[in-house]
C-alpha positions as a printed NumPy array, in Angstrom:
array([[-168.515,  -84.88 ,  -39.536],
       [-169.216,  -86.867,  -42.687],
       [-172.642,  -86.599,  -44.228],
       [-174.484,  -89.918,  -43.811],
       [-175.596,  -91.348,  -47.128],
       [-178.892,  -93.088,  -47.619],
       [-178.849,  -96.024,  -50.013],
       [-181.681,  -98.067,  -51.46 ],
       [-183.067, -100.901,  -49.326],
       [-181.391, -103.698,  -51.305],
       [-177.954, -102.069,  -50.925],
       [-178.519, -101.618,  -47.186],
       [-179.557, -105.283,  -46.794],
       [-176.567, -106.57 ,  -48.768],
       [-174.208, -104.368,  -46.733],
       [-175.684, -105.671,  -43.472],
       [-175.337, -109.282,  -44.662],
       [-171.727, -108.741,  -45.711],
       [-170.956, -107.041,  -42.411],
       [-172.416, -109.989,  -40.51 ],
       [-170.429, -112.457,  -42.613],
       [-167.258, -110.417,  -42.119],
       [-165.983, -112.67 ,  -39.333],
       [-164.651, -116.212,  -39.909],
       [-166.543, -117.604,  -36.912],
       [-169.845, -116.381,  -38.31 ],
       [-169.054, -117.834,  -41.722],
       [-168.283, -121.145,  -40.002],
       [-171.549, -121.004,  -38.043],
       [-173.469, -120.407,  -41.281],
       [-171.638, -123.326,  -42.896],
       [-172.6  , -125.61 ,  -40.011],
       [-176.223, -124.503,  -40.21 ],
       [-176.255, -124.957,  -43.966],
       [-174.929, -128.514,  -43.629],
       [-177.524, -129.376,  -40.998],
       [-180.244, -126.894,  -40.276],
       [-181.671, -126.473,  -36.802],
       [-178.845, -126.618,  -34.3  ],
       [-178.695, -125.419,  -30.723],
       [-175.965, -123.09 ,  -29.501],
       [-174.543, -126.027,  -27.512],
       [-174.241, -128.128,  -30.669],
       [-172.412, -125.289,  -32.41 ],
       [-170.076, -124.864,  -29.411],
       [-169.207, -128.586,  -29.635],
       [-168.099, -128.05 ,  -33.248],
       [-166.395, -124.658,  -32.865],
       [-163.979, -124.555,  -29.908],
       [-165.031, -121.173,  -28.509],
       [-166.856, -120.191,  -25.34 ],
       [-170.623, -120.482,  -25.387],
       [-170.929, -116.739,  -24.717],
       [-168.754, -115.978,  -27.755],
       [-170.843, -118.214,  -30.023],
       [-174.005, -116.576,  -28.658],
       [-172.667, -113.121,  -29.555],
       [-171.871, -114.281,  -33.091],
       [-175.338, -115.822,  -33.413],
       [-176.833, -112.499,  -32.312],
       [-174.948, -110.671,  -35.089],
       [-176.227, -113.218,  -37.627],
       [-179.755, -112.781,  -36.268],
       [-179.532, -108.972,  -36.624],
       [-178.773, -109.464,  -40.318],
       [-181.669, -111.955,  -40.603],
       [-179.253, -114.709,  -41.602],
       [-180.484, -117.033,  -38.868],
       [-183.94 , -117.66 ,  -37.489],
       [-184.594, -118.547,  -33.879],
       [-187.193, -121.023,  -32.694],
       [-187.844, -121.803,  -29.044],
       [-188.66 , -125.342,  -27.952],
       [-189.022, -125.394,  -24.187],
       [-185.659, -124.308,  -22.782],
       [-183.884, -124.965,  -26.072],
       [-183.155, -122.273,  -28.618],
       [-182.93 , -123.685,  -32.13 ],
       [-181.053, -121.784,  -34.84 ],
       [-181.665, -122.241,  -38.556],
       [-180.657, -120.504,  -41.789],
       [-182.628, -117.417,  -42.817],
       [-183.113, -118.363,  -46.444],
       [-184.613, -115.029,  -47.562],
       [-181.449, -113.01 ,  -46.989],
       [-179.253, -115.817,  -48.293],
       [-181.284, -115.69 ,  -51.503],
       [-180.9  , -111.891,  -51.632],
       [-177.118, -112.295,  -51.298],
       [-177.11 , -115.039,  -53.933],
       [-179.086, -112.859,  -56.338],
       [-176.776, -109.889,  -55.752],
       [-173.584, -111.925,  -56.207],
       [-174.913, -113.681,  -59.316],
       [-175.946, -110.381,  -60.852],
       [-172.622, -108.742,  -60.003],
       [-170.473, -111.64 ,  -61.187],
       [-172.359, -111.935,  -64.466],
       [-171.222, -108.412,  -65.396],
       [-167.519, -109.164,  -64.948],
       [-165.633, -110.391,  -67.975],
       [-161.966, -111.111,  -67.408],
       [-160.125, -113.528,  -69.637],
       [-158.374, -116.36 ,  -67.813],
       [-154.877, -115.259,  -68.846],
       [-155.456, -111.725,  -67.497],
       [-156.652, -112.788,  -64.056],
       [-154.396, -111.487,  -61.303],
       [-155.047, -110.666,  -57.714],
       [-154.109, -107.558,  -55.824],
       [-151.759, -109.702,  -53.782],
       [-149.427, -110.567,  -56.657],
       [-146.297, -108.553,  -57.199],
       [-143.676, -108.889,  -59.906],
       [-140.778, -107.377,  -57.989],
       [-139.152, -108.162,  -54.695],
       [-139.418, -105.426,  -52.144],
       [-137.178, -105.237,  -49.121],
       [-137.243, -102.951,  -46.16 ],
       [-139.113, -102.126,  -43.016],
       [-142.469, -101.479,  -44.747],
       [-142.05 , -103.902,  -47.632],
       [-145.315, -105.597,  -46.73 ],
       [-147.06 , -102.312,  -47.575],
       [-145.194, -101.555,  -50.785],
       [-146.372, -104.692,  -52.547],
       [-149.936, -103.399,  -52.19 ],
       [-148.973,  -99.994,  -53.611],
       [-149.815,  -98.057,  -50.475],
       [-148.436,  -94.546,  -50.709],
       [-148.237,  -92.085,  -47.886],
       [-147.867,  -88.593,  -49.331],
       [-146.839,  -87.053,  -45.998],
       [-143.85 ,  -89.415,  -45.62 ],
       [-140.599,  -88.956,  -47.472],
       [-139.176,  -91.83 ,  -49.489],
       [-135.831,  -93.402,  -48.631],
       [-134.285,  -91.692,  -51.668],
       [-135.566,  -88.254,  -50.554],
       [-134.184,  -88.764,  -47.045],
       [-130.783,  -89.868,  -48.402],
       [-130.69 ,  -86.804,  -50.729],
       [-131.384,  -84.464,  -47.823],
       [-128.636,  -86.099,  -45.744],
       [-126.09 ,  -85.773,  -48.593],
       [-126.912,  -82.054,  -49.127],
       [-126.47 ,  -81.236,  -45.456],
       [-123.001,  -82.812,  -45.282]])
């Protein structure tokens, strides 16, 4: 079993925020709340075509990360943006991005590849995945030729 690591509080908070924002529906919910704060779950369901129960589960995940605040008005539950953790994320991203210096002409993404790759697992090869326990096509062909 892996030894659990304990990180500082800021790192833990940022990780929890990123985990909560790791689903497109939750990002969309945050976008809707940012555009107009204080929406009910029903209003969000009208704008995102998912079941009310699904939206509620996503709102719960956002609440766990303190990205949304809940206010009760009678039978209505009003959701709004949790600005404190948004500011923590903003501070972290600004600090991180300010340390990166890449000239415009050297910017490339991991997804770019300069050669065409064909074959059954070509979608993996362009990302440079290597599986040491699997033999390459060349190794397999060499073994076949030797045995003949």
